[in-house]
Short mmCIF file of C-alpha atoms and ligand atoms in Angstrom, two decimals:
data_model
loop_
_atom_site.label_atom_id
_atom_site.label_comp_id
_atom_site.label_asym_id
_atom_site.label_seq_id
_atom_site.Cartn_x
_atom_site.Cartn_y
_atom_site.Cartn_z
CA MET S 1 -13.32 45.11 74.37
CA GLY S 2 -14.20 41.23 75.07
CA ARG S 3 -16.95 41.16 72.89
CA LYS S 4 -14.94 43.08 70.07
CA SER S 5 -12.03 40.51 70.07
CA ALA S 6 -14.56 37.67 70.05
CA THR S 7 -15.31 39.89 66.85
CA CYS S 8 -12.22 39.75 65.67
CA SER S 9 -11.29 36.57 66.19
CA PHE S 10 -14.14 35.14 64.39
CA MET S 11 -13.59 37.31 61.76
CA VAL S 12 -10.31 36.02 60.88
CA VAL S 13 -12.02 32.72 61.23
CA LYS S 14 -14.06 33.31 58.25
CA ILE S 15 -11.20 34.52 56.23
CA LEU S 16 -9.73 31.97 57.19
CA TRP S 17 -12.10 29.40 56.48
CA ASN S 18 -13.08 31.05 53.22
CA LEU S 19 -9.09 31.28 52.00
CA LEU S 20 -9.23 27.54 52.87
CA ASP S 21 -12.49 26.45 50.97
CA LEU S 22 -11.20 28.47 48.27
CA LEU S 23 -7.75 27.16 48.71
CA TYR S 24 -9.58 22.90 48.33
CA ASP S 25 -12.26 23.67 44.80
CA VAL S 26 -8.90 25.08 42.92
CA SER S 27 -6.86 22.84 43.91
CA TYR S 28 -10.52 20.71 43.04
CA PHE S 29 -10.58 22.18 39.75
CA ILE S 30 -6.84 21.53 38.92
CA TYR S 31 -7.09 17.57 39.73
CA LYS S 32 -10.46 17.36 37.44
CA SER S 33 -8.72 18.55 34.89
CA ALA S 34 -5.06 17.73 35.48
CA ASP S 35 -5.32 15.74 31.69
CA THR S 36 -6.42 19.47 29.42
CA LEU S 37 -5.54 22.11 32.25
CA LYS S 38 -5.08 25.52 30.78
CA TRP S 39 -3.63 28.13 32.66
CA ASP S 40 -6.21 30.84 30.85
CA ALA S 41 -9.63 28.47 32.20
CA LEU S 42 -7.71 28.67 35.74
CA LEU S 43 -7.64 32.10 35.98
CA ILE S 44 -11.16 32.23 35.01
CA TYR S 45 -11.54 29.64 38.01
CA ILE S 46 -10.08 31.52 39.94
CA VAL S 47 -12.01 34.37 39.51
CA TYR S 48 -14.93 32.59 39.57
CA ALA S 49 -14.25 30.96 42.52
CA VAL S 50 -13.72 33.97 44.80
CA GLY S 51 -15.99 35.88 42.60
CA LYS S 52 -19.00 33.25 44.19
CA ARG S 53 -17.96 34.47 47.59
CA SER S 54 -18.71 38.24 46.72
CA GLY S 55 -22.65 37.27 45.72
CA MET S 56 -22.59 36.39 42.12
CA LYS S 57 -23.85 40.34 41.03
CA MET S 58 -20.40 41.63 42.42
CA PHE S 59 -18.57 39.17 40.35
CA ARG S 60 -20.00 40.23 37.17
CA LYS S 61 -19.34 43.66 37.54
CA PHE S 62 -15.62 42.84 39.01
CA LEU S 63 -15.51 40.66 35.42
CA ALA S 64 -16.82 43.38 32.98
CA ASP S 65 -14.90 46.18 34.50
CA HIS S 66 -11.01 44.27 34.52
CA PHE S 67 -11.64 41.80 32.72
CA PRO S 68 -13.32 43.67 29.38
CA TYR S 69 -11.85 40.64 26.81
CA LEU S 70 -14.20 38.88 28.48
CA ALA S 71 -16.69 40.25 26.48
CA ASP S 72 -15.83 38.34 23.58
CA GLU S 73 -16.71 34.63 24.24
CA ASN S 74 -15.78 33.19 20.68
CA GLU S 75 -12.31 31.42 21.77
CA ASP S 76 -12.22 27.45 21.87
CA TRP S 77 -10.46 27.78 25.21
CA ARG S 78 -13.11 30.30 26.39
CA LYS S 79 -15.64 28.33 25.87
CA TRP S 80 -13.46 25.15 27.78
CA ALA S 81 -13.15 27.19 30.32
CA THR S 82 -16.66 27.91 30.42
CA LYS S 83 -18.13 24.10 30.25
CA GLN S 84 -15.04 23.24 33.29
CA ILE S 85 -16.82 26.11 35.62
CA GLU S 86 -20.16 23.95 34.77
CA LEU S 87 -18.76 21.17 35.29
CA LEU S 88 -17.84 21.95 39.06
CA GLY S 89 -21.54 23.39 39.60
CA GLY S 90 -20.43 26.61 38.41
CA ALA S 91 -23.74 26.03 36.03
CA LYS S 92 -24.95 29.70 36.87
CA TRP S 93 -21.93 31.29 35.26
CA GLN S 94 -22.77 31.20 31.61
CA PRO S 95 -21.54 33.64 28.77
CA THR S 96 -24.10 36.08 28.00
CA ARG S 97 -24.32 35.18 24.38
CA LEU S 98 -23.92 32.43 21.61
CA TYR S 99 -22.93 35.09 19.21
CA GLY S 100 -21.85 38.29 18.67
CA ARG S 101 -24.60 41.40 18.53
CA THR S 102 -24.59 45.02 17.03
CA LYS S 103 -23.37 47.92 19.67
CA ARG S 104 -27.40 49.06 19.23
CA SER S 105 -28.95 46.03 20.41
CA ARG S 106 -26.26 45.01 23.17
CA LYS S 107 -26.83 48.72 24.73
CA ARG S 108 -31.14 47.34 24.49
CA ALA S 109 -30.34 44.17 25.48
CA ALA S 110 -28.85 45.93 28.58
CA LYS S 111 -31.56 47.45 29.30
CA ASN S 112 -34.21 44.97 28.91
CA SER S 113 -31.91 42.74 30.88
CA THR S 114 -33.38 39.97 33.52
CA THR S 115 -29.34 39.33 33.95
CA SER S 116 -29.25 36.11 36.28
CA SER S 117 -32.17 34.17 35.41
CA THR S 118 -31.15 35.09 31.44
CA LEU S 119 -27.68 34.07 32.52
CA SER S 120 -28.75 31.09 34.47
CA GLN S 121 -30.26 29.32 31.62
CA PRO S 122 -27.85 27.96 28.69
CA VAL S 123 -27.80 29.55 25.46
CA THR S 124 -29.08 27.18 23.61
CA ALA S 125 -31.92 26.56 25.41
CA ARG S 126 -32.83 30.14 24.38
CA GLY S 127 -36.39 30.40 22.08
CA SER S 128 -36.02 32.16 18.89
CA GLN S 129 -38.30 34.50 19.95
CA GLN S 130 -36.62 35.16 22.71
CA ARG S 131 -33.74 35.65 20.85
CA ARG S 132 -35.75 37.64 18.48
CA LYS S 133 -36.49 39.88 21.47
CA THR S 134 -32.99 40.93 22.17
CA MET S 135 -31.38 41.68 18.74
CA ASP S 136 -33.03 44.43 16.68
CA GLU S 137 -30.27 43.65 13.92
CA LEU S 138 -28.61 40.62 12.58
CA THR S 139 -25.76 40.45 10.79
CA VAL S 140 -24.57 37.92 8.76
CA VAL S 141 -21.27 37.63 6.56
CA ILE S 142 -21.44 35.62 3.28
CA ASP S 143 -18.05 35.27 1.86
CA ALA S 144 -17.62 34.15 -2.04
CA GLY S 145 -14.52 32.11 -1.86
CA HIS S 146 -11.81 33.14 -4.28
CA GLY S 147 -11.50 35.60 -6.58
CA GLY S 148 -9.71 37.99 -8.21
CA LYS S 149 -6.10 36.65 -9.69
CA ASP S 150 -7.57 33.28 -7.29
CA THR S 151 -10.47 31.16 -9.75
CA GLY S 152 -10.38 28.49 -7.04
CA ALA S 153 -11.08 25.34 -8.30
CA ILE S 154 -11.10 24.98 -12.43
CA SER S 155 -14.32 22.17 -13.54
CA CYS S 156 -14.30 19.73 -15.46
CA THR S 157 -15.76 21.92 -18.40
CA LYS S 158 -13.43 24.38 -17.25
CA LYS S 159 -15.52 26.35 -15.77
CA LEU S 160 -14.40 28.80 -12.63
CA GLU S 161 -15.20 28.13 -8.86
CA LYS S 162 -15.02 31.72 -8.08
CA ASP S 163 -17.95 32.11 -10.47
CA PHE S 164 -20.12 30.00 -9.34
CA ASN S 165 -18.99 31.12 -5.64
CA LEU S 166 -20.15 35.03 -6.32
CA SER S 167 -23.20 34.18 -8.96
CA VAL S 168 -24.62 32.29 -5.59
CA ALA S 169 -23.57 34.84 -2.76
CA LEU S 170 -25.05 37.14 -4.94
CA LYS S 171 -28.24 35.17 -4.73
CA VAL S 172 -28.45 35.23 -1.05
CA ALA S 173 -27.73 38.67 -0.87
CA GLU S 174 -30.46 39.61 -3.36
CA ARG S 175 -33.01 37.23 -1.16
CA PHE S 176 -32.03 39.15 1.99
CA LYS S 177 -33.12 42.14 1.11
CA SER S 178 -36.73 40.76 1.71
CA ILE S 179 -36.02 40.19 4.93
CA PRO S 180 -35.45 43.08 6.82
CA GLU S 181 -34.23 41.97 10.68
CA VAL S 182 -30.91 40.93 8.74
CA LYS S 183 -28.39 42.90 7.11
CA VAL S 184 -26.02 41.29 4.93
CA ILE S 185 -22.51 42.46 3.88
CA LEU S 186 -20.60 40.56 1.51
CA THR S 187 -16.79 40.16 1.16
CA ARG S 188 -16.55 40.65 -2.05
CA SER S 189 -19.98 41.52 -4.64
CA THR S 190 -17.10 41.93 -8.01
CA ASP S 191 -14.30 39.36 -9.10
CA VAL S 192 -11.90 40.61 -6.91
CA PHE S 193 -8.38 39.17 -5.01
CA ILE S 194 -9.23 39.50 -1.16
CA LYS S 195 -7.15 37.68 1.42
CA LEU S 196 -8.24 34.87 3.39
CA THR S 197 -7.61 38.02 6.29
CA ASP S 198 -9.53 40.06 5.37
CA ARG S 199 -12.52 37.98 4.65
CA SER S 200 -12.47 37.02 8.44
CA LYS S 201 -11.44 40.62 9.72
CA ILE S 202 -14.80 41.90 7.51
CA ALA S 203 -16.41 39.83 9.72
CA ASN S 204 -15.09 40.58 13.03
CA GLU S 205 -15.19 44.46 12.56
CA ALA S 206 -18.98 43.79 11.64
CA LYS S 207 -19.87 41.90 14.73
CA ALA S 208 -21.48 39.94 12.69
CA ASP S 209 -23.94 37.27 13.99
CA ALA S 210 -22.97 34.49 11.61
CA PHE S 211 -20.45 34.13 8.56
CA ILE S 212 -21.42 31.68 5.70
CA SER S 213 -18.38 31.07 3.08
CA ILE S 214 -19.68 30.01 -0.14
CA HIS S 215 -16.85 27.49 -2.27
CA ALA S 216 -17.23 24.66 -4.28
CA ASN S 217 -15.28 21.48 -4.27
CA SER S 218 -12.42 19.75 -6.40
CA PHE S 219 -11.13 16.47 -6.35
CA PHE S 220 -11.59 13.49 -8.28
CA LYS S 221 -14.04 12.74 -10.98
CA SER S 222 -15.54 10.85 -9.00
CA SER S 223 -15.89 12.67 -5.34
CA GLN S 224 -19.24 13.08 -4.71
CA GLY S 225 -21.29 14.91 -1.63
CA THR S 226 -22.18 18.22 -0.24
CA GLN S 227 -20.08 18.93 2.94
CA THR S 228 -20.43 21.70 5.33
CA TYR S 229 -17.28 23.00 7.30
CA TYR S 230 -16.85 24.65 10.81
CA THR S 231 -13.39 24.97 12.75
CA ASN S 232 -14.47 26.30 16.14
CA VAL S 233 -16.57 25.27 19.11
CA ILE S 234 -19.12 28.01 18.68
CA SER S 235 -19.37 27.34 14.84
CA LYS S 236 -20.63 23.76 15.69
CA ASP S 237 -24.31 23.89 16.51
CA PHE S 238 -24.32 26.22 13.56
CA ALA S 239 -23.02 23.45 10.80
CA THR S 240 -24.52 20.84 12.59
CA MET S 241 -28.51 22.71 12.54
CA PHE S 242 -27.18 24.38 8.51
CA HIS S 243 -26.30 21.63 6.55
CA PRO S 244 -29.36 19.63 6.44
CA TYR S 245 -30.85 22.85 4.89
CA VAL S 246 -28.10 22.85 2.09
CA LEU S 247 -28.27 19.07 1.91
CA LYS S 248 -31.41 19.15 0.42
CA ALA S 249 -30.81 21.79 -1.87
CA THR S 250 -28.15 20.11 -3.55
CA CYS S 251 -29.77 16.22 -2.87
CA PHE S 252 -26.13 15.31 -3.47
CA LYS S 253 -24.58 12.48 -1.49
CA ASP S 254 -24.51 13.20 2.45
CA GLY S 255 -20.79 14.25 3.08
CA LYS S 256 -21.91 15.71 6.48
CA VAL S 257 -20.30 18.29 9.14
CA ASN S 258 -16.32 18.32 9.14
CA LYS S 259 -14.43 20.12 11.54
CA LYS S 260 -11.63 21.37 9.95
CA SER S 261 -8.98 24.29 10.26
CA LEU S 262 -9.73 27.02 7.41
CA SER S 263 -8.69 30.25 8.07
CA VAL S 264 -12.17 32.17 7.42
CA THR S 265 -13.85 29.76 9.70
CA ARG S 266 -11.28 29.81 12.66
CA LYS S 267 -10.10 33.47 12.43
CA THR S 268 -14.20 34.93 12.39
CA LYS S 269 -14.77 35.80 16.15
CA MET S 270 -18.69 34.78 14.73
CA PRO S 271 -20.45 31.06 14.41
CA ALA S 272 -18.59 30.65 11.05
CA ILE S 273 -18.93 27.90 8.22
CA LEU S 274 -18.17 27.13 4.84
CA LEU S 275 -20.07 25.26 2.76
CA GLU S 276 -19.50 22.63 -0.17
CA PRO S 277 -22.27 21.97 -1.69
CA GLY S 278 -20.38 19.39 -4.51
CA PHE S 279 -17.91 18.62 -6.29
CA LEU S 280 -16.27 20.92 -9.51
CA SER S 281 -14.47 17.57 -10.67
CA ASN S 282 -17.33 15.19 -11.27
CA PRO S 283 -19.04 15.22 -13.98
CA LYS S 284 -22.50 14.87 -12.86
CA GLU S 285 -22.41 17.16 -10.00
CA GLU S 286 -20.72 20.07 -12.10
CA ALA S 287 -23.29 20.27 -14.74
CA VAL S 288 -25.83 20.60 -11.41
CA LEU S 289 -23.69 23.26 -9.61
CA MET S 290 -23.15 25.14 -12.93
CA THR S 291 -27.13 25.78 -13.34
CA GLU S 292 -28.87 28.75 -12.70
CA GLU S 293 -31.55 26.68 -10.69
CA PHE S 294 -29.29 24.54 -8.43
CA GLN S 295 -27.81 28.30 -7.55
CA ASP S 296 -31.18 29.69 -6.94
CA THR S 297 -32.18 26.52 -4.99
CA PHE S 298 -28.91 26.65 -3.10
CA ALA S 299 -28.75 30.43 -2.16
CA GLU S 300 -32.88 29.73 -0.97
CA ALA S 301 -31.56 27.17 1.64
CA ILE S 302 -28.98 29.16 2.33
CA VAL S 303 -31.35 32.30 3.19
CA GLN S 304 -33.54 29.32 4.85
CA GLY S 305 -30.85 28.35 6.90
CA SER S 306 -29.46 31.18 8.12
CA CYS S 307 -32.96 32.48 9.02
CA ALA S 308 -33.76 29.58 10.88
CA PHE S 309 -30.51 30.12 12.81
CA PHE S 310 -31.40 33.27 13.97
CA GLY S 311 -34.76 32.76 14.76
CA VAL S 312 -35.95 35.38 11.96
CA THR S 313 -39.27 34.00 10.03
CA TYR S 314 -39.07 33.46 6.51
CA ASN S 315 -42.43 32.77 4.90
CA VAL S 316 -41.36 33.49 0.51
CA SER S 317 -45.40 33.82 1.15
CA THR S 318 -44.61 36.88 2.16
CA ALA S 319 -43.30 38.42 -0.71
CA ASN S 320 -45.74 36.39 -2.74
CA PRO S 321 -49.33 37.23 -1.36
CA GLY S 322 -52.04 34.29 -2.07
CA LEU S 323 -49.80 31.85 -1.92
CA THR S 324 -50.19 29.43 2.20
CA PRO S 325 -47.57 27.12 3.04
CA ILE S 326 -47.90 23.56 3.21
CA THR S 327 -45.91 21.19 4.59
CA THR S 328 -44.44 18.20 2.09
CA VAL S 329 -43.76 14.80 2.80
CA ILE S 330 -42.29 12.54 0.47
CA GLY S 331 -43.07 8.39 1.76
CA THR S 332 -42.33 9.89 5.46
CA GLU S 333 -39.39 12.03 4.86
CA LYS S 334 -41.04 15.78 5.34
CA LEU S 335 -38.55 18.22 3.21
CA PRO S 336 -37.59 21.57 4.61
CA ASP S 337 -38.70 23.45 2.21
CA PRO S 338 -42.14 23.56 1.83
CA GLY S 339 -44.85 23.35 -1.00
CA TYR S 340 -47.48 26.51 -1.58
CA ILE S 341 -51.38 25.99 -2.26
CA LYS S 342 -52.37 28.81 -4.70
CA GLU S 343 -55.93 29.09 -5.47
CA GLY S 344 -56.35 25.29 -4.19
CA ILE S 345 -53.74 23.50 -5.67
CA SER S 346 -51.36 22.56 -4.24
CA TRP S 347 -47.47 23.21 -5.93
CA VAL S 348 -44.59 21.38 -4.51
CA PRO S 349 -40.60 22.14 -5.39
CA ALA S 350 -39.57 20.89 -8.29
CA ARG S 351 -36.37 19.74 -7.65
CA SER S 352 -36.11 18.15 -3.90
CA VAL S 353 -39.51 15.74 -4.71
CA LEU S 354 -37.87 14.92 -8.13
CA THR S 355 -34.73 14.12 -6.97
CA ILE S 356 -36.00 12.38 -4.41
CA LEU S 357 -38.05 10.77 -6.56
CA GLY S 358 -35.53 9.60 -8.49
CA ALA S 359 -37.38 10.94 -11.73
CA LEU S 360 -35.57 11.75 -14.94
CA TRP S 361 -36.19 15.63 -15.38
CA THR S 362 -34.76 18.42 -16.80
CA PHE S 363 -35.96 22.85 -16.68
CA GLN S 364 -35.99 24.36 -20.13
CA ASP S 365 -37.73 27.25 -20.51
CA LYS S 366 -38.67 28.72 -17.09
CA GLN S 367 -40.08 25.15 -17.23
CA VAL S 368 -39.84 21.66 -15.51
CA VAL S 369 -39.87 18.98 -17.74
CA LEU S 370 -40.83 14.65 -16.30
CA SER S 371 -40.27 12.27 -18.99
CA GLY S 372 -40.46 14.59 -21.76
CA THR S 373 -43.31 15.80 -21.03
CA PRO S 374 -43.18 20.07 -20.03
CA LEU S 375 -45.39 20.41 -16.65
CA ASP S 376 -47.24 23.48 -15.65
CA THR S 377 -44.01 25.70 -13.45
CA LEU S 378 -44.77 27.55 -11.23
CA LEU S 379 -41.62 29.84 -9.86
CA ILE S 380 -41.78 31.87 -7.11
CA ASP S 381 -38.69 33.81 -6.60
CA ASN S 382 -36.38 31.93 -8.76
CA THR S 383 -36.81 28.87 -7.14
CA ALA S 384 -39.28 25.89 -9.36
CA TYR S 385 -42.98 24.40 -7.98
CA ILE S 386 -45.05 22.11 -10.23
CA LYS S 387 -48.48 20.58 -9.20
CA ALA S 388 -48.51 17.68 -7.10
CA ARG S 389 -51.06 16.32 -9.13
CA ASP S 390 -49.09 16.18 -12.21
CA LEU S 391 -47.29 13.81 -10.54
CA VAL S 392 -50.40 11.17 -10.19
CA PRO S 393 -49.87 9.98 -13.80
CA ALA S 394 -46.36 8.44 -13.22
CA GLY S 395 -47.45 6.53 -10.54
CA VAL S 396 -47.07 9.06 -7.38
CA GLY S 397 -49.58 8.93 -4.61
CA VAL S 398 -50.63 12.07 -3.91
CA PHE S 399 -52.67 12.77 -0.55
CA TYR S 400 -54.14 16.21 1.86
CA GLU S 401 -53.75 16.09 5.71
CA PRO S 402 -56.26 16.62 6.85
CA SER S 403 -58.07 17.22 3.38
CA LEU S 404 -57.37 19.78 -0.16
CA GLU S 405 -59.64 22.27 1.26
CA ASN S 406 -57.83 23.00 4.45
CA ALA S 407 -54.43 21.24 3.56
CA LYS S 408 -51.76 21.32 6.04
CA ALA S 409 -49.23 18.21 4.15
CA VAL S 410 -49.50 16.90 0.78
CA LEU S 411 -48.27 13.66 1.16
CA LEU S 412 -46.20 12.02 -1.73
CA TYR S 413 -45.96 8.49 -2.25
CA PRO S 414 -43.43 6.54 -5.05
CA PRO S 415 -44.55 4.29 -7.17
CA LYS S 416 -44.50 1.23 -5.74
CA GLN S 417 -42.34 -0.65 -8.80
CA GLU S 418 -38.81 1.08 -9.02
CA GLY S 419 -38.25 3.45 -11.80
CA ALA S 420 -41.83 4.24 -12.21
CA ILE S 421 -41.14 7.11 -12.52
ZN1 LIG N 1 -12.71 27.28 -2.31
#
C-alpha cells in the first residue's frame, strides 16, 4: 500500500514536472520570438515540445497521423517555424524533403528510409548522390510566359515576348528528352492563353520538383541585364544556384537574384523561379535575344542549371560520342559550360568565350565569324564551339592543363593590349 502510494505520488510529481518544463519551454519560445511570433508556428512548437517528451518516433507518427498537411513543407511560415524550432535546439526535427516528389519515389524513399539519420541532417547538406537514390523521377515544369491574346512585352523591333518564351521553352523540353531522370511538363507548347493561376496549378497538381518560368524583360531602352526572380523562401537556394548558369549564357550585365511577389513563383509549392534573361526594350539585347543561337544557349543553360539542382548528371558528350569534356578557363574565370576535346583538338563554347574576350563576332551560316574571318565551327546540340587554337592569331594565349594529350582544362589568356581581338 505504502509503496503504491509512493509510486503514485512519484508519477504525479513527474507529470507536474513535465508540465512545468513544457510551460517553461513554450513561454521561452514565445519570449524568444515575440517580435515575429506566428500562431501557426507556436502550435507547431507546442506539438514539438510535447513530442520531444514522448520520443521522436512517436512524435513523427503523431504528426503524420493528425497533421497530414504538414507533409507539405512549402509555405513560408512553416520554413520559418522550422527555423524557430531549430534555434531553440530542436534541430533534430527538419523537413523531410526540400521539394516535392512523385508518389512513387516517396513510397520508395519511405521504404529505404533511414529516418532519424536523414532527418537530422540539414537538407541542403545532402549530397546529390543521396538525392538521386531516393528520387527515381524528377519533374520540372517549364512555363513559357504569356501566350495567345497576352503578347507579353513588345520588343523595340515589334517582336513579341510570348514567341521568345515559347521558342526557348520548346528548346528546353527537346533537350530534356536525352535525360531520362527528368520529366518535363510544359504549361503551354503552342501559342495559347493560360491564366497565371492555372500555371501554378499545373505544377502543384503534378507535384513538380521545380518550376521555371521563362520571360524576357522590357522597360527603358537603356535597361539591361539578366535577372532571376523568386518569391518563396524555399526557392531562394534554387534561384541562387541557377542564376550563374543563365548569366553565363546571356553574357549580359548581372541583374542579380531578386525576391519579388509574382503569381507563378508565389503560388507554386516547389522551388520556383522566373527568368528574365534580358531586355526586349534594349536594341542591343533584343538583337541577341532574338537569335536562334542565343535561344539555344539559353535553353542549354536552363537544362544544365536544372540538372545541377537535381543532382542529375548532364553531359552533352553522352549524346555525342567521341567528345571528352574539358574545363574552359579564361584568365582565372572558370566557365560553367565545358569545352570538348574531339580527335585531339580542343573546342571551346563560342558565345561565352568570345563575349568574355570582348571580341567582335557574328554567327552566319552555322559558322562563327570572328573579325570578318569564318572559323571552323562545331555544333553540339545547337551550341557553337570553336577551336581554342583559332584564337591564337587574335592574340589569345592558349595553354593546357596538364598537357594537350591528357588535358583536363584549357586555359585562355586575353591579349595584353586592349582591343586586340
Ligand atoms: Zn513576361
